[in-house]
Amino acid sequence: MRQRTLSLYFLRRYLVSFVSTLIAVYALTYLIDMIEVSRRGSSAQIDFSTIATISALRVPAFIEQAFPFIILFSSIFTLVSLNRKMELVVARAAGVSVWQILAPFMAGSILIGALAVFAYNPVASLARAKSADIETSIGGVTVAPNARAPWLRQTGNGVESIIGGRSVSDGGAVMGGVTAFILNTDGIVSERIDAAQARLVDSTWRIENPTITRIGFPPERRDAVSIPTTLLPEYIEQRLADPEAISIWGLWSKIGVARALGYNADAFSMRLQTLIARPALFVAMTLLAGTVAVRYARTGQSGGLIVSGVAAGFVLYVITFLAQALGSNAVIPTVVAAWFPVVAAGLFGTTILLHQEDG
């Protein structure tokens, strides 16, 4: 009963620390992103409410990428706080092992990881899609100036063209900040089309209010122009879809469609395996925090321990990022790329804790 009470106390302290850190990181990220969106959208004179909405919808996806560090910081801060109040010292003197101390933290990490994957991820993906819709509707001006969707070369009704955009929404059927090149029979560009938005309707890219530029003629504004295409909507969606913007519930179908079309599904599979491994990654981050924060340290030594824990978490994050890049490009199997860094970090943390506990 006493151990259960102590575990619940540690779990509550950890969850409170996690929520506090999450709110602080969200507020800081929201402020920074709103300033950046405001700077990029200043030329289009976007009103403040639109900027605030775009940032509010973008931030959840950024926070999702920061979750491992939030878990790491929360674990370290909670353990350091318990150490400073001598609570861990008393617990250890009463015969509580390091594993009994960390068990509530690991249970909390698994709980947070499950919620992050199956609840938070779909909400963040939906918010990101809504943000893309808004950005596309204003011509993609809030996207980085050098950001473009992959160029698509297409042919329809004897017209050969290349089209690309700064932002993509609606499953690849709508592009913002559009640029298209019409090629003549010799494969040479005959005219350039620039517009705020293009929509794929009935095997045709419908472009409203474009600016047409041809060699030897001044730019010409038109009400609308259509570019025929034979590309299937399913192919366009797979070609342009960002795996990071698809929720875990939608990745299964994306992988199936991509493979049915003969398209490389490794990026989608890598994203799926990464999400499945996320609770285990959170546990690994907790173990890393335990290696530097469970043992008692004087006030002057806490800073060095925190820096050591953050450095270890950063190294794990970099290794995870590199593994994901290799898995997405089919260099190594996606399952190995997703789980190897997690297992390695877990074994490393467990080994260090065993050494500290038993010598």
Coordinates of C-alpha atoms in Angstrom, one line a residue:
M1 CA 0.0 0.0 0.0
R2 CA 2.8 2.4 0.9
Q3 CA 4.6 1.6 -2.3
R4 CA 1.4 2.2 -4.3
T5 CA 0.9 5.6 -2.6
L6 CA 4.5 6.6 -3.3
S7 CA 4.2 5.5 -6.9
L8 CA 1.0 7.5 -7.4
Y9 CA 2.7 10.5 -5.8
F10 CA 5.6 10.3 -8.2
L11 CA 3.3 9.8 -11.1
R12 CA 1.3 12.9 -10.2
R13 CA 4.4 15.0 -9.8
Y14 CA 5.6 13.8 -13.2
L15 CA 2.4 14.4 -15.1
V16 CA 2.1 17.9 -13.5
S17 CA 5.7 18.6 -14.7
F18 CA 4.9 17.3 -18.1
V19 CA 1.8 19.5 -18.5
S20 CA 3.6 22.6 -17.2
T21 CA 6.5 22.0 -19.6
L22 CA 4.1 21.3 -22.5
I23 CA 2.2 24.6 -21.9
A24 CA 5.5 26.6 -21.7
V25 CA 6.9 25.1 -24.9
Y26 CA 3.5 25.6 -26.7
A27 CA 3.4 29.2 -25.7
L28 CA 7.0 29.9 -26.8
T29 CA 6.6 28.0 -30.1
Y30 CA 3.3 29.8 -30.8
L31 CA 4.9 33.2 -30.2
I32 CA 7.9 32.4 -32.4
D33 CA 5.8 30.9 -35.2
M34 CA 3.3 33.8 -35.2
I35 CA 6.2 36.3 -35.6
E36 CA 7.6 34.2 -38.5
V37 CA 4.2 33.9 -40.2
S38 CA 3.6 37.6 -39.8
R39 CA 7.0 38.4 -41.4
R40 CA 6.3 36.1 -44.4
G41 CA 2.8 37.3 -44.8
S42 CA 3.5 41.0 -44.5
S43 CA 3.7 41.5 -48.3
A44 CA 0.2 40.1 -48.7
Q45 CA -1.2 42.3 -45.9
I46 CA -2.7 39.4 -44.0
D47 CA -4.8 40.4 -41.0
F48 CA -3.7 39.5 -37.5
S49 CA -6.6 37.1 -36.9
T50 CA -5.6 35.0 -39.9
I51 CA -1.9 35.0 -38.8
A52 CA -2.9 33.9 -35.3
T53 CA -5.2 31.2 -36.7
I54 CA -2.5 29.8 -39.0
S55 CA 0.0 29.7 -36.2
A56 CA -2.4 28.1 -33.8
L57 CA -3.0 25.3 -36.3
R58 CA 0.6 24.8 -37.2
V59 CA 2.0 24.7 -33.6
P60 CA 0.5 21.2 -32.6
A61 CA 2.6 19.6 -35.4
F62 CA 5.7 21.3 -34.1
I63 CA 5.0 20.3 -30.6
E64 CA 4.6 16.7 -31.7
Q65 CA 8.2 16.8 -32.9
A66 CA 9.3 18.2 -29.6
F67 CA 7.5 15.6 -27.4
P68 CA 10.6 13.4 -26.8
F69 CA 12.5 16.5 -25.4
I70 CA 9.4 17.5 -23.3
I71 CA 9.4 14.0 -21.8
L72 CA 13.1 14.3 -21.1
F73 CA 12.9 17.7 -19.5
S74 CA 9.9 16.8 -17.4
S75 CA 11.6 13.6 -16.1
I76 CA 14.8 15.4 -15.3
F77 CA 13.1 18.4 -13.6
T78 CA 10.8 16.1 -11.5
L79 CA 13.6 13.9 -10.4
V80 CA 15.9 16.8 -9.6
S81 CA 13.1 18.5 -7.6
L82 CA 12.5 15.3 -5.6
N83 CA 16.2 15.1 -4.9
R84 CA 16.4 18.6 -3.7
K85 CA 13.6 18.0 -1.3
M86 CA 15.4 14.9 -0.1
E87 CA 12.3 12.8 -1.0
L88 CA 14.3 10.4 -3.2
V89 CA 17.0 10.1 -0.5
V90 CA 14.3 9.1 2.1
A91 CA 12.7 6.7 -0.4
R92 CA 16.1 5.0 -1.1
A93 CA 16.9 4.9 2.6
A94 CA 13.5 3.1 3.1
G95 CA 14.6 0.4 0.7
V96 CA 12.9 1.6 -2.5
S97 CA 15.0 0.6 -5.5
V98 CA 15.7 2.8 -8.5
W99 CA 13.4 0.7 -10.6
Q100 CA 10.5 1.2 -8.2
I101 CA 11.2 5.0 -8.3
L102 CA 11.3 5.1 -12.1
A103 CA 8.3 2.7 -12.6
P104 CA 5.7 5.5 -12.2
F105 CA 7.7 7.7 -14.6
M106 CA 7.9 4.9 -17.2
A107 CA 4.2 4.2 -16.8
G108 CA 3.4 7.9 -17.2
S109 CA 5.6 7.9 -20.4
I110 CA 3.7 5.0 -21.9
L111 CA 0.4 6.6 -21.1
I112 CA 1.5 9.9 -22.6
G113 CA 3.0 8.1 -25.6
A114 CA -0.3 6.2 -26.3
L115 CA -2.3 9.5 -26.1
A116 CA 0.3 11.3 -28.3
V117 CA 0.0 8.6 -31.0
F118 CA -3.7 7.7 -31.0
A119 CA -5.3 11.0 -29.9
Y120 CA -2.9 13.9 -30.2
N121 CA -1.4 12.9 -33.6
P122 CA -4.8 12.8 -35.5
V123 CA -5.7 16.2 -34.0
A124 CA -2.3 17.7 -35.0
S125 CA -2.6 16.2 -38.5
L126 CA -6.1 17.7 -38.9
A127 CA -4.9 21.1 -37.6
R128 CA -2.0 21.0 -40.0
A129 CA -4.3 20.2 -42.9
K130 CA -6.6 23.1 -42.0
S131 CA -3.5 25.3 -41.8
A132 CA -2.5 24.2 -45.3
D133 CA -6.0 24.9 -46.6
I134 CA -5.8 28.5 -45.3
E135 CA -2.2 29.0 -46.6
T136 CA -3.2 27.7 -50.0
S137 CA -6.3 29.9 -50.2
I138 CA -4.0 33.0 -49.8
G139 CA -1.5 31.7 -52.3
G140 CA 0.9 30.0 -50.0
V141 CA 2.5 33.3 -49.0
T142 CA 3.1 32.1 -45.4
V143 CA 5.2 29.2 -46.6
A144 CA 9.0 29.7 -46.9
P145 CA 9.8 31.5 -50.1
N146 CA 12.0 28.6 -51.4
A147 CA 9.5 25.9 -50.4
R148 CA 7.8 24.2 -53.3
A149 CA 5.8 21.1 -53.9
P150 CA 7.5 18.5 -56.1
W151 CA 7.3 19.5 -59.8
L152 CA 4.8 17.4 -61.8
R153 CA 5.4 16.8 -65.5
Q154 CA 2.1 16.0 -67.2
T155 CA 0.5 15.6 -70.7
G156 CA -3.2 16.0 -71.6
N157 CA -5.0 16.6 -74.9
G158 CA -1.7 17.0 -76.6
V159 CA -0.5 19.7 -74.2
E160 CA 2.7 19.0 -72.3
S161 CA 3.4 21.0 -69.1
I162 CA 5.2 21.2 -65.8
I163 CA 3.4 22.4 -62.6
G164 CA 4.5 23.1 -59.0
G165 CA 3.4 25.2 -56.0
R166 CA 4.5 26.5 -52.7
S167 CA 1.8 24.7 -50.7
V168 CA -0.4 21.8 -51.2
S169 CA -3.8 20.9 -49.6
D170 CA -6.9 18.8 -50.1
G171 CA -4.9 15.6 -50.8
G172 CA -2.8 17.3 -53.5
A173 CA -5.9 18.5 -55.5
V174 CA -5.2 22.1 -54.6
M175 CA -1.9 24.0 -54.8
G176 CA -1.1 27.5 -53.7
G177 CA 1.6 29.8 -55.1
V178 CA 1.3 28.0 -58.4
T179 CA 3.8 28.2 -61.3
A180 CA 3.3 26.2 -64.5
F181 CA 5.3 26.0 -67.7
I182 CA 3.6 25.1 -71.0
L183 CA 6.0 23.2 -73.4
N184 CA 5.8 23.3 -77.2
T185 CA 6.2 20.4 -79.5
D186 CA 10.0 20.7 -79.3
G187 CA 9.9 20.5 -75.5
I188 CA 10.8 24.2 -75.1
V189 CA 8.9 26.4 -72.7
S190 CA 6.4 28.5 -74.6
E191 CA 4.7 30.3 -71.8
R192 CA 4.7 30.6 -68.0
I193 CA 1.6 30.7 -65.8
D194 CA 1.7 32.2 -62.3
A195 CA -1.3 32.3 -59.9
A196 CA -2.3 32.2 -56.3
Q197 CA -4.1 28.8 -56.6
A198 CA -4.8 25.9 -58.9
R199 CA -7.4 23.2 -58.4
L200 CA -7.6 19.8 -60.0
V201 CA -11.1 19.3 -61.4
D202 CA -12.1 16.6 -64.0
S203 CA -8.5 15.9 -65.2
T204 CA -7.8 19.6 -65.6
W205 CA -5.9 22.1 -63.5
R206 CA -8.3 25.0 -63.1
I207 CA -6.2 28.2 -62.5
E208 CA -8.1 31.4 -61.5
N209 CA -6.7 34.9 -62.2
P210 CA -3.4 33.8 -63.6
T211 CA -0.6 35.9 -65.0
I212 CA 0.6 34.6 -68.4
T213 CA 4.2 35.4 -69.5
R214 CA 5.4 34.7 -73.0
I215 CA 8.7 35.5 -74.7
G216 CA 8.5 38.8 -76.6
F217 CA 5.2 39.8 -75.0
P218 CA 4.3 41.7 -71.7
P219 CA 2.7 39.7 -68.9
E220 CA -1.0 39.3 -69.4
R221 CA -3.7 38.8 -66.8
R222 CA -6.6 36.5 -67.5
D223 CA -9.7 35.5 -65.6
A224 CA -9.0 31.8 -65.8
V225 CA -6.9 29.2 -67.6
S226 CA -7.1 25.4 -67.7
I227 CA -4.2 22.9 -68.1
P228 CA -5.3 19.4 -69.1
T229 CA -3.6 16.4 -67.3
T230 CA -3.9 12.6 -67.5
L231 CA -2.5 12.2 -63.9
L232 CA -4.9 10.3 -61.6
P233 CA -5.9 12.1 -58.4
E234 CA -4.7 9.1 -56.5
Y235 CA -1.2 9.4 -58.0
I236 CA -1.1 13.1 -57.4
E237 CA -2.1 12.7 -53.8
Q238 CA 0.6 10.0 -53.3
R239 CA 3.2 12.1 -55.1
L240 CA 2.5 15.3 -53.1
A241 CA 1.3 14.1 -49.8
D242 CA 3.6 14.8 -46.8
P243 CA 3.8 11.7 -44.5
E244 CA 4.2 14.1 -41.5
A245 CA 0.8 15.6 -42.2
I246 CA -1.1 12.2 -42.2
S247 CA -2.5 10.8 -39.0
I248 CA -1.7 7.3 -37.9
W249 CA -5.3 6.2 -38.8
G250 CA -4.8 7.4 -42.4
L251 CA -1.3 5.9 -42.9
W252 CA -2.5 2.3 -43.4
S253 CA -4.6 3.2 -46.4
K254 CA -1.9 5.5 -47.8
I255 CA 0.6 2.7 -47.7
G256 CA -1.9 0.3 -49.5
V257 CA -2.7 2.8 -52.2
A258 CA 0.9 3.7 -52.8
R259 CA 1.9 0.1 -53.2
A260 CA -1.1 -0.6 -55.5
L261 CA 0.0 2.3 -57.7
G262 CA 3.6 1.0 -57.8
Y263 CA 4.7 4.1 -55.8
N264 CA 7.4 4.0 -53.1
A265 CA 5.6 3.7 -49.8
D266 CA 8.8 3.7 -47.6
A267 CA 8.2 7.2 -46.4
F268 CA 4.7 6.4 -45.2
S269 CA 5.8 3.1 -43.7
M270 CA 8.6 4.9 -41.9
R271 CA 6.2 7.4 -40.5
L272 CA 3.9 4.6 -39.3
Q273 CA 6.7 2.7 -37.6
T274 CA 8.0 5.8 -36.0
L275 CA 4.6 6.6 -34.4
I276 CA 4.2 3.0 -33.2
A277 CA 7.6 3.2 -31.6
R278 CA 6.9 6.5 -29.9
P279 CA 5.7 5.2 -26.5
A280 CA 8.9 3.1 -26.3
L281 CA 10.9 6.2 -27.3
F282 CA 9.4 8.1 -24.4
V283 CA 10.3 5.3 -22.0
A284 CA 13.9 5.5 -23.3
M285 CA 14.0 9.2 -22.7
T286 CA 12.8 8.6 -19.2
L287 CA 15.5 6.0 -18.6
L288 CA 18.1 8.5 -19.9
A289 CA 16.7 11.1 -17.5
G290 CA 17.0 8.6 -14.6
T291 CA 20.7 8.0 -15.4
V292 CA 21.6 11.6 -14.6
A293 CA 18.9 12.6 -12.1
V294 CA 18.1 9.7 -9.7
R295 CA 21.3 9.9 -7.7
Y296 CA 21.5 12.6 -5.1
A297 CA 23.5 15.7 -6.2
R298 CA 24.2 18.9 -4.4
T299 CA 22.6 22.1 -5.6
G300 CA 25.8 23.2 -7.4
Q301 CA 26.0 19.9 -9.3
S302 CA 22.4 19.8 -10.7
G303 CA 23.3 22.0 -13.6
G304 CA 25.9 19.7 -14.9
L305 CA 23.6 16.7 -14.6
I306 CA 20.8 18.5 -16.5
V307 CA 23.2 19.4 -19.3
S308 CA 24.4 15.8 -19.5
G309 CA 20.8 14.5 -19.7
V310 CA 19.9 17.0 -22.4
A311 CA 23.1 16.1 -24.4
A312 CA 22.2 12.4 -24.2
G313 CA 18.7 13.2 -25.4
F314 CA 20.0 15.3 -28.2
V315 CA 22.3 12.5 -29.4
L316 CA 19.4 10.1 -29.3
Y317 CA 17.2 12.5 -31.3
V318 CA 19.9 13.0 -34.0
I319 CA 20.4 9.2 -34.3
T320 CA 16.7 8.8 -34.6
F321 CA 16.4 11.5 -37.3
L322 CA 19.2 9.9 -39.3
A323 CA 17.7 6.4 -39.0
Q324 CA 14.3 7.8 -40.2
A325 CA 16.0 9.4 -43.2
L326 CA 17.7 6.0 -44.1
G327 CA 14.4 4.2 -43.6
S328 CA 12.4 6.6 -45.7
N329 CA 14.9 6.2 -48.6
A330 CA 14.8 2.3 -48.4
V331 CA 18.5 2.2 -47.3
I332 CA 17.5 0.0 -44.3
P333 CA 14.2 -1.6 -43.4
T334 CA 11.7 0.8 -41.8
V335 CA 11.1 -1.4 -38.8
V336 CA 14.8 -1.5 -38.0
A337 CA 15.2 2.3 -38.6
A338 CA 12.3 3.0 -36.2
W339 CA 13.1 0.6 -33.4
F340 CA 16.9 0.4 -33.4
P341 CA 17.6 3.8 -31.8
V342 CA 14.8 3.2 -29.2
V343 CA 16.1 -0.2 -28.2
A344 CA 19.7 1.0 -28.1
A345 CA 18.8 4.0 -25.9
G346 CA 16.7 1.8 -23.6
L347 CA 19.5 -0.8 -23.2
F348 CA 22.1 2.0 -22.6
G349 CA 19.9 3.6 -19.9
T350 CA 19.2 0.3 -18.3
T351 CA 22.9 -0.6 -18.2
I352 CA 23.9 2.7 -16.6
L353 CA 21.1 2.4 -14.0
L354 CA 22.1 -1.2 -13.2
H355 CA 25.6 -0.1 -12.7
Q356 CA 24.6 2.8 -10.4
E357 CA 22.2 0.5 -8.4
D358 CA 24.4 -2.5 -8.0
G359 CA 27.9 -1.2 -8.8

